[in-house]
mmCIF file of C-alpha atoms and ligand atoms in Angstrom:
data_model
loop_
_atom_site.group_PDB
_atom_site.id
_atom_site.type_symbol
_atom_site.label_atom_id
_atom_site.label_comp_id
_atom_site.label_asym_id
_atom_site.label_seq_id
_atom_site.Cartn_x
_atom_site.Cartn_y
_atom_site.Cartn_z
ATOM 1 C CA MET A 1138 -14.186 19.795 8.877
ATOM 2 C CA SER A 1139 -14.628 16.256 7.654
ATOM 3 C CA LEU A 1140 -14.566 15.456 3.969
ATOM 4 C CA LYS A 1141 -17.836 14.583 2.313
ATOM 5 C CA LEU A 1142 -18.627 12.467 -0.717
ATOM 6 C CA GLY A 1143 -18.187 14.521 -3.877
ATOM 7 C CA ASP A 1144 -15.673 16.913 -2.269
ATOM 8 C CA ILE A 1145 -12.338 17.402 -4.020
ATOM 9 C CA ALA A 1146 -9.684 15.437 -2.116
ATOM 10 C CA PRO A 1147 -7.319 18.097 -0.727
ATOM 11 C CA ASP A 1148 -3.948 18.351 -2.453
ATOM 12 C CA PHE A 1149 -0.780 18.344 -0.344
ATOM 13 C CA GLU A 1150 2.961 17.921 -0.457
ATOM 14 C CA GLN A 1151 4.430 15.596 2.166
ATOM 15 C CA ASP A 1152 7.336 13.230 2.820
ATOM 16 C CA SER A 1153 6.827 9.529 2.310
ATOM 17 C CA SER A 1154 8.731 6.275 2.288
ATOM 18 C CA GLU A 1155 9.235 6.907 -1.458
ATOM 19 C CA GLY A 1156 10.300 10.556 -1.154
ATOM 20 C CA LYS A 1157 8.357 13.795 -1.343
ATOM 21 C CA ILE A 1158 4.864 13.394 -2.810
ATOM 22 C CA ARG A 1159 2.670 16.052 -4.366
ATOM 23 C CA PHE A 1160 -0.586 14.212 -4.046
ATOM 24 C CA HIS A 1161 -2.598 15.308 -7.086
ATOM 25 C CA GLU A 1162 0.442 15.067 -9.331
ATOM 26 C CA TRP A 1163 1.233 11.613 -7.899
ATOM 27 C CA LEU A 1164 -2.354 10.483 -8.591
ATOM 28 C CA GLY A 1165 -2.266 11.691 -12.196
ATOM 29 C CA ASN A 1166 -5.304 10.225 -13.976
ATOM 30 C CA SER A 1167 -5.549 7.215 -11.688
ATOM 31 C CA TRP A 1168 -8.066 6.366 -9.038
ATOM 32 C CA GLY A 1169 -6.576 6.552 -5.542
ATOM 33 C CA VAL A 1170 -6.974 4.808 -2.208
ATOM 34 C CA LEU A 1171 -5.562 6.946 0.612
ATOM 35 C CA PHE A 1172 -5.707 5.194 3.973
ATOM 36 C CA SER A 1173 -4.455 6.052 7.425
ATOM 37 C CA HIS A 1174 -3.367 3.659 10.162
ATOM 38 C CA PRO A 1175 -2.770 4.424 13.840
ATOM 39 C CA ALA A 1176 0.944 3.692 14.064
ATOM 40 C CA ASP A 1177 3.927 1.801 12.676
ATOM 41 C CA PHE A 1178 4.963 -1.429 14.414
ATOM 42 C CA THR A 1179 1.417 -2.321 15.460
ATOM 43 C CA PRO A 1180 -0.060 -5.722 14.673
ATOM 44 C CA VAL A 1181 -3.302 -4.955 12.838
ATOM 45 C CA CYS A 1182 -1.641 -2.249 10.709
ATOM 46 C CA THR A 1183 1.121 -4.676 9.770
ATOM 47 C CA THR A 1184 -1.453 -7.101 8.340
ATOM 48 C CA GLU A 1185 -3.363 -4.332 6.527
ATOM 49 C CA LEU A 1186 -0.299 -2.991 4.743
ATOM 50 C CA GLY A 1187 0.770 -6.516 3.852
ATOM 51 C CA LEU A 1188 -2.665 -7.157 2.330
ATOM 52 C CA THR A 1189 -2.509 -3.945 0.325
ATOM 53 C CA ALA A 1190 0.883 -4.933 -1.087
ATOM 54 C CA LYS A 1191 -0.444 -8.352 -2.092
ATOM 55 C CA LEU A 1192 -3.419 -6.724 -3.874
ATOM 56 C CA LYS A 1193 -1.199 -4.529 -6.072
ATOM 57 C CA ASP A 1194 -2.242 -6.312 -9.292
ATOM 58 C CA ASP A 1195 -5.914 -6.073 -8.316
ATOM 59 C CA PHE A 1196 -5.573 -2.347 -7.707
ATOM 60 C CA ALA A 1197 -3.571 -1.861 -10.927
ATOM 61 C CA LYS A 1198 -6.192 -3.738 -12.987
ATOM 62 C CA ARG A 1199 -8.722 -1.131 -11.860
ATOM 63 C CA GLY A 1200 -6.376 1.817 -12.444
ATOM 64 C CA VAL A 1201 -5.970 2.454 -8.707
ATOM 65 C CA LYS A 1202 -2.895 3.660 -6.790
ATOM 66 C CA ALA A 1203 -2.731 2.984 -3.042
ATOM 67 C CA ILE A 1204 -1.019 5.190 -0.485
ATOM 68 C CA ALA A 1205 -0.881 4.757 3.314
ATOM 69 C CA LEU A 1206 -0.361 7.352 6.038
ATOM 70 C CA SER A 1207 0.525 7.691 9.703
ATOM 71 C CA VAL A 1208 2.175 10.382 11.795
ATOM 72 C CA ASP A 1209 5.379 8.329 12.136
ATOM 73 C CA PRO A 1210 8.531 9.686 10.476
ATOM 74 C CA VAL A 1211 10.132 8.297 7.314
ATOM 75 C CA ASP A 1212 12.903 6.352 9.073
ATOM 76 C CA SER A 1213 10.276 4.538 11.163
ATOM 77 C CA HIS A 1214 8.323 3.668 7.997
ATOM 78 C CA HIS A 1215 11.479 2.235 6.406
ATOM 79 C CA ARG A 1216 12.271 0.036 9.412
ATOM 80 C CA TRP A 1217 8.640 -1.103 9.668
ATOM 81 C CA ILE A 1218 8.438 -1.909 5.929
ATOM 82 C CA ASP A 1219 11.216 -4.468 6.530
ATOM 83 C CA ASP A 1220 9.027 -6.079 9.202
ATOM 84 C CA ILE A 1221 5.931 -6.048 6.959
ATOM 85 C CA ASN A 1222 7.847 -7.677 4.117
ATOM 86 C CA GLU A 1223 9.263 -10.309 6.437
ATOM 87 C CA THR A 1224 6.113 -11.177 8.395
ATOM 88 C CA GLN A 1225 3.499 -10.817 5.630
ATOM 89 C CA ASN A 1226 5.599 -12.506 2.955
ATOM 90 C CA THR A 1227 5.312 -9.629 0.507
ATOM 91 C CA VAL A 1228 7.067 -6.501 -0.707
ATOM 92 C CA VAL A 1229 5.500 -3.152 0.177
ATOM 93 C CA ASN A 1230 5.144 -1.558 -3.218
ATOM 94 C CA PHE A 1231 3.329 1.710 -2.430
ATOM 95 C CA PRO A 1232 4.312 4.833 -0.476
ATOM 96 C CA ILE A 1233 3.574 5.445 3.191
ATOM 97 C CA ILE A 1234 3.148 9.148 3.947
ATOM 98 C CA ALA A 1235 5.174 10.335 6.941
ATOM 99 C CA ASP A 1236 2.787 12.916 8.366
ATOM 100 C CA ALA A 1237 4.859 13.833 11.426
ATOM 101 C CA ASP A 1238 3.676 17.458 11.312
ATOM 102 C CA ARG A 1239 0.023 16.297 10.829
ATOM 103 C CA LYS A 1240 -0.429 18.442 7.738
ATOM 104 C CA VAL A 1241 -2.379 15.766 5.859
ATOM 105 C CA SER A 1242 -4.067 14.470 9.016
ATOM 106 C CA ASP A 1243 -5.559 17.914 9.561
ATOM 107 C CA LEU A 1244 -6.659 18.250 5.923
ATOM 108 C CA TYR A 1245 -8.352 14.834 5.982
ATOM 109 C CA ASP A 1246 -9.531 14.972 9.627
ATOM 110 C CA LEU A 1247 -7.618 11.837 10.566
ATOM 111 C CA ILE A 1248 -7.089 12.580 14.245
ATOM 112 C CA HIS A 1249 -10.225 12.118 16.318
ATOM 113 C CA PRO A 1250 -9.366 13.491 19.764
ATOM 114 C CA ASN A 1251 -12.013 11.447 21.558
ATOM 115 C CA ALA A 1252 -10.389 8.288 20.185
ATOM 116 C CA SER A 1253 -6.756 9.436 20.521
ATOM 117 C CA ASP A 1254 -5.038 12.817 20.703
ATOM 118 C CA THR A 1255 -1.964 11.604 18.879
ATOM 119 C CA LEU A 1256 -2.743 8.639 16.615
ATOM 120 C CA THR A 1257 -4.523 8.716 13.263
ATOM 121 C CA VAL A 1258 -7.736 6.721 13.000
ATOM 122 C CA ARG A 1259 -8.199 3.920 10.483
ATOM 123 C CA SER A 1260 -9.800 6.030 7.709
ATOM 124 C CA LEU A 1261 -9.858 5.311 3.990
ATOM 125 C CA PHE A 1262 -10.795 7.454 0.983
ATOM 126 C CA VAL A 1263 -11.454 6.303 -2.551
ATOM 127 C CA ILE A 1264 -10.686 9.171 -4.930
ATOM 128 C CA ASP A 1265 -11.686 9.161 -8.598
ATOM 129 C CA PRO A 1266 -9.664 10.496 -11.561
ATOM 130 C CA ASN A 1267 -11.416 13.877 -11.165
ATOM 131 C CA LYS A 1268 -9.973 13.944 -7.592
ATOM 132 C CA LYS A 1269 -13.453 13.615 -6.108
ATOM 133 C CA VAL A 1270 -13.944 11.663 -2.885
ATOM 134 C CA ARG A 1271 -16.176 8.680 -3.723
ATOM 135 C CA LEU A 1272 -15.965 6.569 -0.553
ATOM 136 C CA THR A 1273 -15.050 7.359 3.039
ATOM 137 C CA ILE A 1274 -14.825 4.824 5.846
ATOM 138 C CA THR A 1275 -13.451 5.048 9.376
ATOM 139 C CA TYR A 1276 -12.768 1.917 11.387
ATOM 140 C CA PRO A 1277 -11.753 1.539 15.024
ATOM 141 C CA ALA A 1278 -8.060 0.956 15.714
ATOM 142 C CA SER A 1279 -8.734 -2.601 16.828
ATOM 143 C CA THR A 1280 -10.468 -3.708 13.597
ATOM 144 C CA GLY A 1281 -8.512 -4.323 10.400
ATOM 145 C CA ARG A 1282 -10.262 -3.340 7.210
ATOM 146 C CA ASN A 1283 -11.485 -5.749 4.511
ATOM 147 C CA PHE A 1284 -9.554 -4.726 1.401
ATOM 148 C CA ASN A 1285 -11.616 -7.051 -0.794
ATOM 149 C CA GLU A 1286 -14.584 -4.872 0.147
ATOM 150 C CA ILE A 1287 -12.659 -1.801 -1.003
ATOM 151 C CA LEU A 1288 -12.076 -3.479 -4.384
ATOM 152 C CA ARG A 1289 -15.782 -4.387 -4.532
ATOM 153 C CA VAL A 1290 -16.794 -0.750 -3.973
ATOM 154 C CA ILE A 1291 -14.337 0.436 -6.635
ATOM 155 C CA ASP A 1292 -15.824 -2.102 -9.074
ATOM 156 C CA SER A 1293 -19.276 -0.784 -8.245
ATOM 157 C CA LEU A 1294 -18.237 2.877 -8.676
ATOM 158 C CA GLN A 1295 -16.584 2.139 -12.008
ATOM 159 C CA LEU A 1296 -19.668 0.246 -13.215
ATOM 160 C CA THR A 1297 -21.838 3.221 -12.309
ATOM 161 C CA ASP A 1298 -19.522 5.687 -14.065
ATOM 162 C CA ASN A 1299 -19.125 3.580 -17.201
ATOM 163 C CA HIS A 1300 -22.485 1.820 -17.556
ATOM 164 C CA LYS A 1301 -25.157 3.734 -15.602
ATOM 165 C CA VAL A 1302 -25.857 0.828 -13.288
ATOM 166 C CA ALA A 1303 -25.836 0.533 -9.510
ATOM 167 C CA THR A 1304 -25.084 -2.586 -7.478
ATOM 168 C CA PRO A 1305 -27.483 -4.242 -5.019
ATOM 169 C CA GLY A 1306 -26.687 -5.113 -1.415
ATOM 170 C CA ASN A 1307 -24.079 -7.876 -1.118
ATOM 171 C CA TRP A 1308 -23.434 -7.650 -4.874
ATOM 172 C CA GLN A 1309 -20.410 -9.551 -6.096
ATOM 173 C CA ASP A 1310 -18.704 -9.282 -9.478
ATOM 174 C CA GLY A 1311 -20.874 -11.153 -12.006
ATOM 175 C CA ASP A 1312 -24.195 -10.764 -10.176
ATOM 176 C CA ASP A 1313 -27.078 -8.881 -11.764
ATOM 177 C CA VAL A 1314 -27.021 -5.099 -11.313
ATOM 178 C CA VAL A 1315 -29.735 -2.439 -11.295
ATOM 179 C CA ILE A 1316 -30.285 0.245 -13.900
ATOM 180 C CA VAL A 1317 -29.890 3.664 -12.265
ATOM 181 C CA PRO A 1318 -33.322 5.208 -11.640
ATOM 182 C CA SER A 1319 -32.365 8.390 -13.545
ATOM 183 C CA LEU A 1320 -32.017 6.433 -16.805
ATOM 184 C CA LYS A 1321 -35.492 6.497 -18.360
ATOM 185 C CA ASP A 1322 -34.902 6.693 -22.113
ATOM 186 C CA GLU A 1323 -36.012 3.320 -23.532
ATOM 187 C CA GLU A 1324 -33.819 3.642 -26.630
ATOM 188 C CA GLU A 1325 -30.700 4.285 -24.520
ATOM 189 C CA ILE A 1326 -31.673 1.406 -22.225
ATOM 190 C CA ARG A 1327 -31.988 -0.939 -25.238
ATOM 191 C CA GLN A 1328 -28.578 0.135 -26.519
ATOM 192 C CA ARG A 1329 -26.835 -0.069 -23.167
ATOM 193 C CA PHE A 1330 -28.365 -3.358 -22.071
ATOM 194 C CA PRO A 1331 -28.803 -5.575 -25.165
ATOM 195 C CA LYS A 1332 -29.414 -8.596 -22.927
ATOM 196 C CA GLY A 1333 -32.568 -6.874 -21.676
ATOM 197 C CA TYR A 1334 -33.775 -6.208 -18.179
ATOM 198 C CA ARG A 1335 -36.381 -7.398 -15.705
ATOM 199 C CA ALA A 1336 -38.571 -4.751 -14.072
ATOM 200 C CA VAL A 1337 -39.494 -6.160 -10.650
ATOM 201 C CA LYS A 1338 -40.965 -2.713 -9.948
ATOM 202 C CA PRO A 1339 -40.732 0.378 -12.162
ATOM 203 C CA TYR A 1340 -37.866 1.578 -9.893
ATOM 204 C CA LEU A 1341 -36.172 -1.840 -9.575
ATOM 205 C CA ARG A 1342 -34.850 -2.922 -12.963
ATOM 206 C CA LEU A 1343 -32.367 -5.787 -12.929
ATOM 207 C CA THR A 1344 -29.983 -6.494 -15.786
ATOM 208 C CA PRO A 1345 -26.950 -8.751 -16.293
ATOM 209 C CA GLN A 1346 -23.671 -7.014 -15.426
ATOM 210 C CA PRO A 1347 -22.926 -5.124 -18.668
ATOM 211 C CA ASN A 1348 -19.135 -5.461 -18.742
ATOM 212 C CA ARG A 1349 -19.156 -9.266 -18.736
HETATM 213 C C1 LIG B 1886 -2.906 -2.316 15.592
HETATM 214 O O1 LIG B 1886 -2.628 -1.903 14.484
HETATM 215 O O2 LIG B 1886 -2.759 -3.477 15.884
HETATM 216 C C2 LIG B 1886 -3.499 -1.415 16.631
HETATM 217 C C3 LIG B 1886 -3.182 -0.062 16.616
HETATM 218 C C4 LIG B 1886 -3.698 0.754 17.604
HETATM 219 C C5 LIG B 1886 -4.546 0.229 18.579
HETATM 220 C C6 LIG B 1886 -4.876 -1.124 18.548
HETATM 221 C C7 LIG B 1886 -4.355 -1.947 17.575
#
């Protein structure tokens, strides 16, 4: 069964390019981005993993650990990492799970038989420090993901958790945000948003991004 938002991300133990990983222990108190790719030595996947390596500081700044996955074995991952480093001008600095026995793929529903019986789809999960699934996306094999969008969603989730605001469509860091509809207490609103807010409608209250 597919994972839903708010579900606990299943724990597992599996081999990876950095040795055996017990997932929840590896996550610790961090946020996590677990993403699958169809196969090693494929062009789009090579660019995606290169991008993820280059964004290491951006993930770290947000307290996020990235981890990739395919059903290829560890020795394949090691040989492919050399190619990624060479062609993408980076150093892969996160583990790639070697899910040859499909243990994790089954837990996270990463093989979609009507797309391919053998390859994992391009799925991605954002997991919060309570191990809850906060974002799921699945892309077709032929479309590389936009990892800046993943960072944008993590920024939005962390703003919601820390400041009781939500982010409008196409929001970018620094744009005005909206006060969550459940926050009604005027005193709390005054304290949380000292710069004030603009009520376009009673349910649409815009305020400057509070962590800026
Ligand atoms: C790729 O990563 O380039 C790819 C993988 C599977 C199908 C199509 C493209």
